[in-house]
């Protein structure tokens, strides 16, 4: 399985509102650059949001917007 697919699958299994770091995605050291690019693409799509450097969260979506 490719790195972006692994990351997307892990994030899809997380509950909404969960805060996570790269370490919690189970990424090998050799895959770090590919993982960083995959995470950047997910941020652009709006699937995840960046809290600070290396810290992200999966936003909770309601009928009133994101929480």
N, CA and C atoms as an extended XYZ file, in Angstrom:
201
Properties=species:S:1:pos:R:3:atomname:S:1:resname:S:1:resid:I:1 pbc="F F F"
N         0.840       -1.169        0.000 N   UNK     1
C         0.000        0.000        0.000 CA  UNK     1
C         0.896        1.248        0.000 C   UNK     1
N         0.498        2.244       -0.749 N   UNK     2
C         1.277        3.470       -0.856 CA  UNK     2
C         1.074        4.344        0.380 C   UNK     2
N         2.019        5.228        0.626 N   UNK     3
C         2.005        6.094        1.815 CA  UNK     3
C         0.746        6.961        1.884 C   UNK     3
N         0.354        7.663        0.808 N   UNK     4
C        -0.862        8.480        0.905 CA  UNK     4
C        -2.117        7.664        1.228 C   UNK     4
N        -2.189        6.463        0.688 N   UNK     5
C        -3.334        5.594        0.970 CA  UNK     5
C        -3.361        5.187        2.445 C   UNK     5
N        -2.176        4.859        2.999 N   UNK     6
C        -2.096        4.486        4.417 CA  UNK     6
C        -2.533        5.637        5.310 C   UNK     6
N        -2.068        6.840        5.004 N   UNK     7
C        -2.403        8.002        5.819 CA  UNK     7
C        -3.891        8.310        5.729 C   UNK     7
N        -4.446        8.288        4.530 N   UNK     8
C        -5.878        8.568        4.343 CA  UNK     8
C        -6.727        7.549        5.100 C   UNK     8
N        -6.344        6.292        5.044 N   UNK     9
C        -7.095        5.242        5.736 CA  UNK     9
C        -7.042        5.443        7.257 C   UNK     9
N        -5.862        5.794        7.782 N   UNK    10
C        -5.722        6.051        9.232 CA  UNK    10
C        -6.589        7.225        9.660 C   UNK    10
N        -6.571        8.305        8.884 N   UNK    11
C        -7.332        9.503        9.229 CA  UNK    11
C        -8.835        9.230        9.124 C   UNK    11
N        -9.238        8.449        8.146 N   UNK    12
C       -10.658        8.111        8.010 CA  UNK    12
C       -11.171        7.340        9.220 C   UNK    12
N       -10.317        6.543        9.854 N   UNK    13
C       -10.726        5.762       11.027 CA  UNK    13
C       -10.768        6.595       12.311 C   UNK    13
N       -10.160        7.781       12.292 N   UNK    14
C       -10.152        8.630       13.490 CA  UNK    14
C       -11.515        9.279       13.700 C   UNK    14
N       -11.826        9.527       14.981 N   UNK    15
C       -13.043       10.260       15.297 CA  UNK    15
C       -12.854       11.723       14.924 C   UNK    15
N       -13.955       12.388       14.610 N   UNK    16
C       -13.889       13.811       14.298 CA  UNK    16
C       -13.491       14.576       15.554 C   UNK    16
N       -12.669       15.597       15.392 N   UNK    17
C       -12.190       16.390       16.515 CA  UNK    17
C       -10.908       15.860       17.127 C   UNK    17
N       -10.367       14.774       16.586 N   UNK    18
C        -9.147       14.162       17.104 CA  UNK    18
C        -7.920       14.959       16.682 C   UNK    18
N        -7.041       15.234       17.629 N   UNK    19
C        -5.768       15.901       17.353 CA  UNK    19
C        -4.697       14.821       17.230 C   UNK    19
N        -3.827       14.944       16.237 N   UNK    20
C        -2.792       13.932       16.032 CA  UNK    20
C        -1.524       14.563       15.483 C   UNK    20
N        -0.432       13.786       15.560 N   UNK    21
C         0.878       14.177       15.026 CA  UNK    21
C         1.324       13.132       14.014 C   UNK    21
N         2.431       13.403       13.342 N   UNK    22
C         2.967       12.454       12.376 CA  UNK    22
C         3.250       11.100       13.024 C   UNK    22
N         3.735       11.096       14.268 N   UNK    23
C         4.102        9.854       14.947 CA  UNK    23
C         2.891        8.924       15.096 C   UNK    23
N         1.700        9.470       15.235 N   UNK    24
C         0.511        8.659       15.426 CA  UNK    24
C        -0.014        8.069       14.122 C   UNK    24
N         0.559        8.463       13.006 N   UNK    25
C         0.128        7.932       11.716 CA  UNK    25
C         0.891        6.664       11.336 C   UNK    25
N         1.881        6.286       12.125 N   UNK    26
C         2.636        5.063       11.861 CA  UNK    26
C         3.476        5.146       10.600 C   UNK    26
N         4.206        6.229       10.453 N   UNK    27
C         5.007        6.465        9.258 CA  UNK    27
C         6.461        6.087        9.536 C   UNK    27
N         7.052        5.330        8.617 N   UNK    28
C         8.466        4.982        8.737 CA  UNK    28
C         9.318        6.198        8.401 C   UNK    28
N        10.521        6.236        8.935 N   UNK    29
C        11.434        7.369        8.718 CA  UNK    29
C        11.705        7.581        7.229 C   UNK    29
N        11.816        6.498        6.476 N   UNK    30
C        12.103        6.604        5.045 CA  UNK    30
C        10.930        7.178        4.262 C   UNK    30
N         9.724        7.085        4.807 N   UNK    31
C         8.515        7.556        4.122 CA  UNK    31
C         8.115        8.965        4.543 C   UNK    31
N         8.927        9.641        5.337 N   UNK    32
C         8.541       10.920        5.921 CA  UNK    32
C         8.238       11.993        4.878 C   UNK    32
N         9.058       12.108        3.839 N   UNK    33
C         8.830       13.163        2.840 CA  UNK    33
C         7.547       12.907        2.052 C   UNK    33
N         7.273       11.656        1.723 N   UNK    34
C         6.028       11.322        1.024 CA  UNK    34
C         4.825       11.567        1.930 C   UNK    34
N         4.986       11.294        3.214 N   UNK    35
C         3.905       11.519        4.171 CA  UNK    35
C         3.618       13.001        4.330 C   UNK    35
N         4.650       13.816        4.374 N   UNK    36
C         4.466       15.259        4.507 CA  UNK    36
C         3.694       15.810        3.312 C   UNK    36
N         3.999       15.333        2.136 N   UNK    37
C         3.300       15.777        0.929 CA  UNK    37
C         1.849       15.301        0.944 C   UNK    37
N         1.614       14.076        1.397 N   UNK    38
C         0.249       13.546        1.461 CA  UNK    38
C        -0.592       14.333        2.463 C   UNK    38
N        -0.016       14.669        3.604 N   UNK    39
C        -0.720       15.455        4.618 CA  UNK    39
C        -1.030       16.843        4.076 C   UNK    39
N        -0.098       17.428        3.354 N   UNK    40
C        -0.319       18.748        2.758 CA  UNK    40
C        -1.506       18.715        1.786 C   UNK    40
N        -1.607       17.661        1.009 N   UNK    41
C        -2.741       17.528        0.076 CA  UNK    41
C        -4.064       17.390        0.825 C   UNK    41
N        -4.068       16.655        1.927 N   UNK    42
C        -5.285       16.498        2.720 CA  UNK    42
C        -5.697       17.828        3.354 C   UNK    42
N        -4.726       18.644        3.715 N   UNK    43
C        -5.031       19.975        4.270 CA  UNK    43
C        -5.676       20.841        3.190 C   UNK    43
N        -5.134       20.807        1.980 N   UNK    44
C        -5.696       21.600        0.887 CA  UNK    44
C        -7.113       21.169        0.541 C   UNK    44
N        -7.405       19.869        0.650 N   UNK    45
C        -8.754       19.365        0.373 CA  UNK    45
C        -9.724       19.672        1.506 C   UNK    45
N        -9.214       20.046        2.673 N   UNK    46
C       -10.076       20.366        3.799 CA  UNK    46
C       -10.442       19.169        4.659 C   UNK    46
N        -9.798       18.040        4.433 N   UNK    47
C       -10.081       16.834        5.213 CA  UNK    47
C        -9.514       16.957        6.613 C   UNK    47
N        -8.338       17.574        6.727 N   UNK    48
C        -7.731       17.839        8.036 CA  UNK    48
C        -7.321       19.303        8.104 C   UNK    48
N        -7.062       19.782        9.313 N   UNK    49
C        -6.613       21.164        9.525 CA  UNK    49
C        -5.323       21.128       10.332 C   UNK    49
N        -4.502       22.158       10.150 N   UNK    50
C        -3.238       22.266       10.870 CA  UNK    50
C        -3.435       23.127       12.110 C   UNK    50
N        -3.012       22.617       13.276 N   UNK    51
C        -3.047       23.386       14.512 CA  UNK    51
C        -1.759       24.185       14.638 C   UNK    51
N        -0.628       23.495       14.493 N   UNK    52
C         0.691       24.115       14.488 CA  UNK    52
C         1.610       23.180       13.710 C   UNK    52
N         2.884       23.465       13.704 N   UNK    53
C         3.829       22.643       12.955 CA  UNK    53
C         3.816       21.207       13.458 C   UNK    53
N         3.445       20.283       12.589 N   UNK    54
C         3.429       18.866       12.932 CA  UNK    54
C         2.243       18.412       13.754 C   UNK    54
N         1.281       19.298       14.020 N   UNK    55
C         0.092       18.946       14.803 CA  UNK    55
C        -1.134       19.266       13.955 C   UNK    55
N        -2.023       18.263       13.812 N   UNK    56
C        -3.190       18.394       12.950 CA  UNK    56
C        -4.429       17.903       13.689 C   UNK    56
N        -5.600       18.198       13.124 N   UNK    57
C        -6.828       17.646       13.676 CA  UNK    57
C        -7.826       17.402       12.561 C   UNK    57
N        -8.730       16.479       12.830 N   UNK    58
C        -9.806       16.164       11.899 CA  UNK    58
C       -11.023       16.957       12.366 C   UNK    58
N       -11.439       17.971       11.592 N   UNK    59
C       -12.533       18.830       12.051 CA  UNK    59
C       -13.873       18.092       12.099 C   UNK    59
N       -14.679       18.486       13.051 N   UNK    60
C       -16.019       17.935       13.183 CA  UNK    60
C       -16.956       18.823       12.387 C   UNK    60
N       -17.691       18.238       11.468 N   UNK    61
C       -18.595       19.005       10.613 CA  UNK    61
C       -20.044       18.793       11.064 C   UNK    61
N       -20.751       19.908       11.239 N   UNK    62
C       -22.165       19.855       11.591 CA  UNK    62
C       -22.940       20.693       10.573 C   UNK    62
N       -24.257       20.754       10.729 N   UNK    63
C       -25.052       21.561        9.826 CA  UNK    63
C       -24.756       23.046       10.001 C   UNK    63
N       -24.161       23.429       11.132 N   UNK    64
C       -23.822       24.822       11.386 CA  UNK    64
C       -22.405       25.178       10.968 C   UNK    64
N       -21.632       24.216       10.496 N   UNK    65
C       -20.257       24.463       10.076 CA  UNK    65
C       -19.287       23.595       10.849 C   UNK    65
N       -18.010       23.958       10.798 N   UNK    66
C       -16.974       23.181       11.480 CA  UNK    66
C       -16.873       23.560       12.938 C   UNK    66
N       -16.612       22.570       13.773 N   UNK    67
C       -16.387       22.804       15.191 CA  UNK    67
C       -14.960       22.450       15.539 C   UNK    67
